[in-house]
Amino acid sequence: MMVDVRRVKLPGVGVLHTFVTDDGGKVGVIAHRSGHSDLITFSDHEDGSDVTKVSLRLNDDEAHTLAELLGGTQITETLTALDQIPGLSIDWFTVDYDDHIAGQQLGAPGDRGFVGLTVVAVVRGDSANPAPAPDFKVFPGDTLVVAGTPEKVAKAFSFFRTGSVAPRATADAPPGG
């Protein structure tokens, strides 16, 4: 059975997703443009005499953890299955206003030293832009979905945030070590 999820844009805030449970409870998630999420639950009786509300603010890691604990979505399960391929990591980067990549063209990962890294999609609002071109302009609130080795994904996230790639912690380590 498919759950009927309603999606409402909250201008300047983000997107609200809600659904009603079998027992009449209402669940909502506000996905803020800044990257954090609010999980809200509420139930109300027709006469309004008994209203119960709960709201929790979750950062990105907490939201991902909750999604995993709840079993994830079909997309998450599919990506998790892909994530089981040795040496492949798929991750999301939500762009903030102070990130280097904000307002910049995406560029080609290979031109930036990330050969073997792919930007699978850029999610903006309620639309995905699959396989974005190098001249695709990235804005705050966008979510970049990237795939590559865990090390390349981490380096790309460092670049997206700061504009430079953090050197390896062990700079004097032998190559490949």
PDB file of C-alpha atoms in Angstrom:
ATOM      1  CA  MET A   1       0.000   0.000   0.000  1.00  0.00           C
ATOM      2  CA  MET A   2       1.321   3.420  -0.951  1.00  0.00           C
ATOM      3  CA  VAL A   3       1.206   6.233   1.621  1.00  0.00           C
ATOM      4  CA  ASP A   4      -0.344   9.428   0.273  1.00  0.00           C
ATOM      5  CA  VAL A   5       2.209  12.158   0.946  1.00  0.00           C
ATOM      6  CA  ARG A   6       1.219  15.798   0.477  1.00  0.00           C
ATOM      7  CA  ARG A   7       3.958  18.241  -0.467  1.00  0.00           C
ATOM      8  CA  VAL A   8       3.621  21.968   0.195  1.00  0.00           C
ATOM      9  CA  LYS A   9       6.245  24.581  -0.663  1.00  0.00           C
ATOM     10  CA  LEU A  10       6.972  26.973   2.190  1.00  0.00           C
ATOM     11  CA  PRO A  11       8.457  30.037   0.438  1.00  0.00           C
ATOM     12  CA  GLY A  12      11.748  31.076   1.991  1.00  0.00           C
ATOM     13  CA  VAL A  13      11.676  28.091   4.357  1.00  0.00           C
ATOM     14  CA  GLY A  14      11.661  24.832   2.405  1.00  0.00           C
ATOM     15  CA  VAL A  15       9.165  22.070   1.763  1.00  0.00           C
ATOM     16  CA  LEU A  16       6.591  20.467   4.077  1.00  0.00           C
ATOM     17  CA  HIS A  17       5.727  16.789   3.505  1.00  0.00           C
ATOM     18  CA  THR A  18       2.755  15.376   5.441  1.00  0.00           C
ATOM     19  CA  PHE A  19       0.744  12.182   5.600  1.00  0.00           C
ATOM     20  CA  VAL A  20      -2.006  10.719   7.758  1.00  0.00           C
ATOM     21  CA  THR A  21      -1.416   7.409   9.541  1.00  0.00           C
ATOM     22  CA  ASP A  22      -3.968   4.580   9.660  1.00  0.00           C
ATOM     23  CA  ASP A  23      -4.930   5.583  13.207  1.00  0.00           C
ATOM     24  CA  GLY A  24      -5.566   9.212  12.202  1.00  0.00           C
ATOM     25  CA  GLY A  25      -2.277  10.708  13.388  1.00  0.00           C
ATOM     26  CA  LYS A  26      -0.581  13.267  11.189  1.00  0.00           C
ATOM     27  CA  VAL A  27       3.146  13.223  10.468  1.00  0.00           C
ATOM     28  CA  GLY A  28       5.097  15.986   8.805  1.00  0.00           C
ATOM     29  CA  VAL A  29       8.660  16.769   7.858  1.00  0.00           C
ATOM     30  CA  ILE A  30       9.756  20.310   7.095  1.00  0.00           C
ATOM     31  CA  ALA A  31      12.886  20.102   4.925  1.00  0.00           C
ATOM     32  CA  HIS A  32      14.469  23.519   5.454  1.00  0.00           C
ATOM     33  CA  ARG A  33      16.524  25.162   2.701  1.00  0.00           C
ATOM     34  CA  SER A  34      19.382  25.413   5.207  1.00  0.00           C
ATOM     35  CA  GLY A  35      19.607  21.609   5.373  1.00  0.00           C
ATOM     36  CA  HIS A  36      18.069  20.757   8.735  1.00  0.00           C
ATOM     37  CA  SER A  37      14.666  19.147   9.104  1.00  0.00           C
ATOM     38  CA  ASP A  38      11.792  19.408  11.560  1.00  0.00           C
ATOM     39  CA  LEU A  39       9.879  16.214  12.322  1.00  0.00           C
ATOM     40  CA  ILE A  40       6.379  17.052  13.500  1.00  0.00           C
ATOM     41  CA  THR A  41       3.520  14.837  14.613  1.00  0.00           C
ATOM     42  CA  PHE A  42       0.063  15.935  15.595  1.00  0.00           C
ATOM     43  CA  SER A  43      -3.366  14.458  16.050  1.00  0.00           C
ATOM     44  CA  ASP A  44      -6.607  16.309  16.399  1.00  0.00           C
ATOM     45  CA  HIS A  45     -10.153  15.249  16.936  1.00  0.00           C
ATOM     46  CA  GLU A  46     -12.926  16.698  14.836  1.00  0.00           C
ATOM     47  CA  ASP A  47     -14.194  18.918  17.653  1.00  0.00           C
ATOM     48  CA  GLY A  48     -10.692  20.248  18.406  1.00  0.00           C
ATOM     49  CA  SER A  49     -10.978  19.344  22.094  1.00  0.00           C
ATOM     50  CA  ASP A  50      -7.880  17.126  22.149  1.00  0.00           C
ATOM     51  CA  VAL A  51      -4.846  18.275  20.205  1.00  0.00           C
ATOM     52  CA  THR A  52      -1.394  16.783  20.738  1.00  0.00           C
ATOM     53  CA  LYS A  53       1.680  18.154  18.952  1.00  0.00           C
ATOM     54  CA  VAL A  54       5.333  17.147  18.987  1.00  0.00           C
ATOM     55  CA  SER A  55       8.147  18.858  17.083  1.00  0.00           C
ATOM     56  CA  LEU A  56      11.806  17.827  16.863  1.00  0.00           C
ATOM     57  CA  ARG A  57      14.569  19.665  14.986  1.00  0.00           C
ATOM     58  CA  LEU A  58      17.014  17.283  13.283  1.00  0.00           C
ATOM     59  CA  ASN A  59      20.358  18.055  11.646  1.00  0.00           C
ATOM     60  CA  ASP A  60      21.355  16.218   8.447  1.00  0.00           C
ATOM     61  CA  ASP A  61      23.010  13.310  10.283  1.00  0.00           C
ATOM     62  CA  GLU A  62      20.077  12.887  12.658  1.00  0.00           C
ATOM     63  CA  ALA A  63      17.572  12.957   9.776  1.00  0.00           C
ATOM     64  CA  HIS A  64      19.574  10.315   7.857  1.00  0.00           C
ATOM     65  CA  THR A  65      19.819   8.179  11.017  1.00  0.00           C
ATOM     66  CA  LEU A  66      16.064   8.418  11.636  1.00  0.00           C
ATOM     67  CA  ALA A  67      15.378   7.468   8.006  1.00  0.00           C
ATOM     68  CA  GLU A  68      17.638   4.426   8.384  1.00  0.00           C
ATOM     69  CA  LEU A  69      15.974   3.427  11.653  1.00  0.00           C
ATOM     70  CA  LEU A  70      12.555   3.672  10.035  1.00  0.00           C
ATOM     71  CA  GLY A  71      13.668   1.492   7.142  1.00  0.00           C
ATOM     72  CA  GLY A  72      14.339   4.174   4.566  1.00  0.00           C
ATOM     73  CA  THR A  73      12.520   4.802   1.330  1.00  0.00           C
ATOM     74  CA  GLN A  74      12.721   2.869  -1.915  1.00  0.00           C
ATOM     75  CA  ILE A  75      15.289   5.376  -3.185  1.00  0.00           C
ATOM     76  CA  THR A  76      17.362   5.008  -0.023  1.00  0.00           C
ATOM     77  CA  GLU A  77      17.167   1.221  -0.273  1.00  0.00           C
ATOM     78  CA  THR A  78      18.183   1.324  -3.929  1.00  0.00           C
ATOM     79  CA  LEU A  79      21.082   3.672  -3.223  1.00  0.00           C
ATOM     80  CA  THR A  80      22.062   1.575  -0.199  1.00  0.00           C
ATOM     81  CA  ALA A  81      22.153  -1.491  -2.445  1.00  0.00           C
ATOM     82  CA  LEU A  82      24.418   0.420  -4.841  1.00  0.00           C
ATOM     83  CA  ASP A  83      26.461   1.533  -1.840  1.00  0.00           C
ATOM     84  CA  GLN A  84      27.286  -2.129  -1.194  1.00  0.00           C
ATOM     85  CA  ILE A  85      29.391  -2.169  -4.358  1.00  0.00           C
ATOM     86  CA  PRO A  86      32.974  -2.230  -3.048  1.00  0.00           C
ATOM     87  CA  GLY A  87      34.713   1.118  -3.421  1.00  0.00           C
ATOM     88  CA  LEU A  88      31.537   3.052  -4.297  1.00  0.00           C
ATOM     89  CA  SER A  89      30.078   5.701  -2.030  1.00  0.00           C
ATOM     90  CA  ILE A  90      26.932   7.692  -2.747  1.00  0.00           C
ATOM     91  CA  ASP A  91      26.304  10.742  -0.585  1.00  0.00           C
ATOM     92  CA  TRP A  92      24.396  14.013  -0.447  1.00  0.00           C
ATOM     93  CA  PHE A  93      25.811  17.518   0.033  1.00  0.00           C
ATOM     94  CA  THR A  94      23.361  20.295   0.929  1.00  0.00           C
ATOM     95  CA  VAL A  95      24.686  23.699  -0.161  1.00  0.00           C
ATOM     96  CA  ASP A  96      24.665  26.496   2.422  1.00  0.00           C
ATOM     97  CA  TYR A  97      24.954  30.223   1.722  1.00  0.00           C
ATOM     98  CA  ASP A  98      28.573  30.358   2.937  1.00  0.00           C
ATOM     99  CA  ASP A  99      29.765  27.306   0.968  1.00  0.00           C
ATOM    100  CA  HIS A 100      32.311  27.936  -1.817  1.00  0.00           C
ATOM    101  CA  ILE A 101      30.181  26.220  -4.474  1.00  0.00           C
ATOM    102  CA  ALA A 102      27.129  28.450  -3.745  1.00  0.00           C
ATOM    103  CA  GLY A 103      26.515  30.682  -6.760  1.00  0.00           C
ATOM    104  CA  GLN A 104      29.243  28.924  -8.772  1.00  0.00           C
ATOM    105  CA  GLN A 105      29.081  26.710 -11.824  1.00  0.00           C
ATOM    106  CA  LEU A 106      29.343  23.034 -10.930  1.00  0.00           C
ATOM    107  CA  GLY A 107      32.267  22.432 -13.269  1.00  0.00           C
ATOM    108  CA  ALA A 108      33.475  19.037 -14.391  1.00  0.00           C
ATOM    109  CA  PRO A 109      34.712  16.926 -11.449  1.00  0.00           C
ATOM    110  CA  GLY A 110      37.638  15.664 -13.582  1.00  0.00           C
ATOM    111  CA  ASP A 111      38.796  19.239 -14.251  1.00  0.00           C
ATOM    112  CA  ARG A 112      38.891  19.845 -10.503  1.00  0.00           C
ATOM    113  CA  GLY A 113      41.044  16.807  -9.760  1.00  0.00           C
ATOM    114  CA  PHE A 114      38.202  14.422  -8.984  1.00  0.00           C
ATOM    115  CA  VAL A 115      38.585  11.877 -11.778  1.00  0.00           C
ATOM    116  CA  GLY A 116      36.156   9.024 -11.106  1.00  0.00           C
ATOM    117  CA  LEU A 117      33.702  11.194  -9.173  1.00  0.00           C
ATOM    118  CA  THR A 118      30.236  11.786 -10.630  1.00  0.00           C
ATOM    119  CA  VAL A 119      27.623  14.359  -9.690  1.00  0.00           C
ATOM    120  CA  VAL A 120      24.591  12.141 -10.216  1.00  0.00           C
ATOM    121  CA  ALA A 121      22.029  14.922  -9.756  1.00  0.00           C
ATOM    122  CA  VAL A 122      21.357  18.311  -8.249  1.00  0.00           C
ATOM    123  CA  VAL A 123      18.077  18.435  -6.348  1.00  0.00           C
ATOM    124  CA  ARG A 124      16.488  21.885  -6.219  1.00  0.00           C
ATOM    125  CA  GLY A 125      13.142  22.289  -4.513  1.00  0.00           C
ATOM    126  CA  ASP A 126      10.924  19.488  -5.732  1.00  0.00           C
ATOM    127  CA  SER A 127      12.811  18.777  -8.956  1.00  0.00           C
ATOM    128  CA  ALA A 128      15.937  16.795  -9.694  1.00  0.00           C
ATOM    129  CA  ASN A 129      18.429  17.791 -12.377  1.00  0.00           C
ATOM    130  CA  PRO A 130      20.067  14.487 -13.359  1.00  0.00           C
ATOM    131  CA  ALA A 131      23.603  14.464 -14.763  1.00  0.00           C
ATOM    132  CA  PRO A 132      24.021  18.254 -14.606  1.00  0.00           C
ATOM    133  CA  ALA A 133      26.325  19.906 -17.170  1.00  0.00           C
ATOM    134  CA  PRO A 134      29.555  21.621 -16.005  1.00  0.00           C
ATOM    135  CA  ASP A 135      27.937  25.056 -16.516  1.00  0.00           C
ATOM    136  CA  PHE A 136      25.028  24.186 -14.170  1.00  0.00           C
ATOM    137  CA  LYS A 137      24.901  26.951 -11.532  1.00  0.00           C
ATOM    138  CA  VAL A 138      24.622  25.750  -7.929  1.00  0.00           C
ATOM    139  CA  PHE A 139      22.594  27.744  -5.400  1.00  0.00           C
ATOM    140  CA  PRO A 140      22.138  27.629  -1.607  1.00  0.00           C
ATOM    141  CA  GLY A 141      19.519  25.035  -0.722  1.00  0.00           C
ATOM    142  CA  ASP A 142      20.537  22.741  -3.598  1.00  0.00           C
ATOM    143  CA  THR A 143      21.465  19.173  -2.715  1.00  0.00           C
ATOM    144  CA  LEU A 144      24.252  17.570  -4.740  1.00  0.00           C
ATOM    145  CA  VAL A 145      24.074  13.773  -5.048  1.00  0.00           C
ATOM    146  CA  VAL A 146      27.562  12.434  -5.761  1.00  0.00           C
ATOM    147  CA  ALA A 147      29.046   8.988  -6.362  1.00  0.00           C
ATOM    148  CA  GLY A 148      32.666   7.855  -6.243  1.00  0.00           C
ATOM    149  CA  THR A 149      35.188   6.335  -3.860  1.00  0.00           C
ATOM    150  CA  PRO A 150      34.641   7.395  -0.238  1.00  0.00           C
ATOM    151  CA  GLU A 151      37.918   9.360  -0.327  1.00  0.00           C
ATOM    152  CA  LYS A 152      36.961  11.239  -3.518  1.00  0.00           C
ATOM    153  CA  VAL A 153      33.494  12.018  -2.140  1.00  0.00           C
ATOM    154  CA  ALA A 154      35.065  13.432   1.050  1.00  0.00           C
ATOM    155  CA  LYS A 155      37.536  15.535  -0.987  1.00  0.00           C
ATOM    156  CA  ALA A 156      34.729  16.834  -3.211  1.00  0.00           C
ATOM    157  CA  PHE A 157      32.654  17.813  -0.147  1.00  0.00           C
ATOM    158  CA  SER A 158      35.704  19.650   1.236  1.00  0.00           C
ATOM    159  CA  PHE A 159      36.067  21.489  -2.076  1.00  0.00           C
ATOM    160  CA  PHE A 160      32.343  22.345  -2.241  1.00  0.00           C
ATOM    161  CA  ARG A 161      32.552  23.828   1.258  1.00  0.00           C
ATOM    162  CA  THR A 162      35.914  25.635   1.185  1.00  0.00           C
ATOM    163  CA  GLY A 163      37.074  25.906  -2.428  1.00  0.00           C
ATOM    164  CA  SER A 164      40.168  23.858  -1.717  1.00  0.00           C
ATOM    165  CA  VAL A 165      40.901  20.207  -1.122  1.00  0.00           C
ATOM    166  CA  ALA A 166      42.142  19.389   2.359  1.00  0.00           C
ATOM    167  CA  PRO A 167      45.546  17.701   2.232  1.00  0.00           C
ATOM    168  CA  ARG A 168      45.775  14.149   3.484  1.00  0.00           C
ATOM    169  CA  ALA A 169      46.368  13.935   7.204  1.00  0.00           C
ATOM    170  CA  THR A 170      49.558  11.979   6.649  1.00  0.00           C
ATOM    171  CA  ALA A 171      51.296  14.131   4.062  1.00  0.00           C
ATOM    172  CA  ASP A 172      54.538  12.154   4.326  1.00  0.00           C
ATOM    173  CA  ALA A 173      52.895   8.756   3.823  1.00  0.00           C
ATOM    174  CA  PRO A 174      54.134   6.749   0.834  1.00  0.00           C
ATOM    175  CA  PRO A 175      51.916   6.867  -2.288  1.00  0.00           C
ATOM    176  CA  GLY A 176      48.930   4.566  -2.005  1.00  0.00           C
ATOM    177  CA  GLY A 177      49.460   4.229   1.734  1.00  0.00           C
TER     178      GLY A 177
END
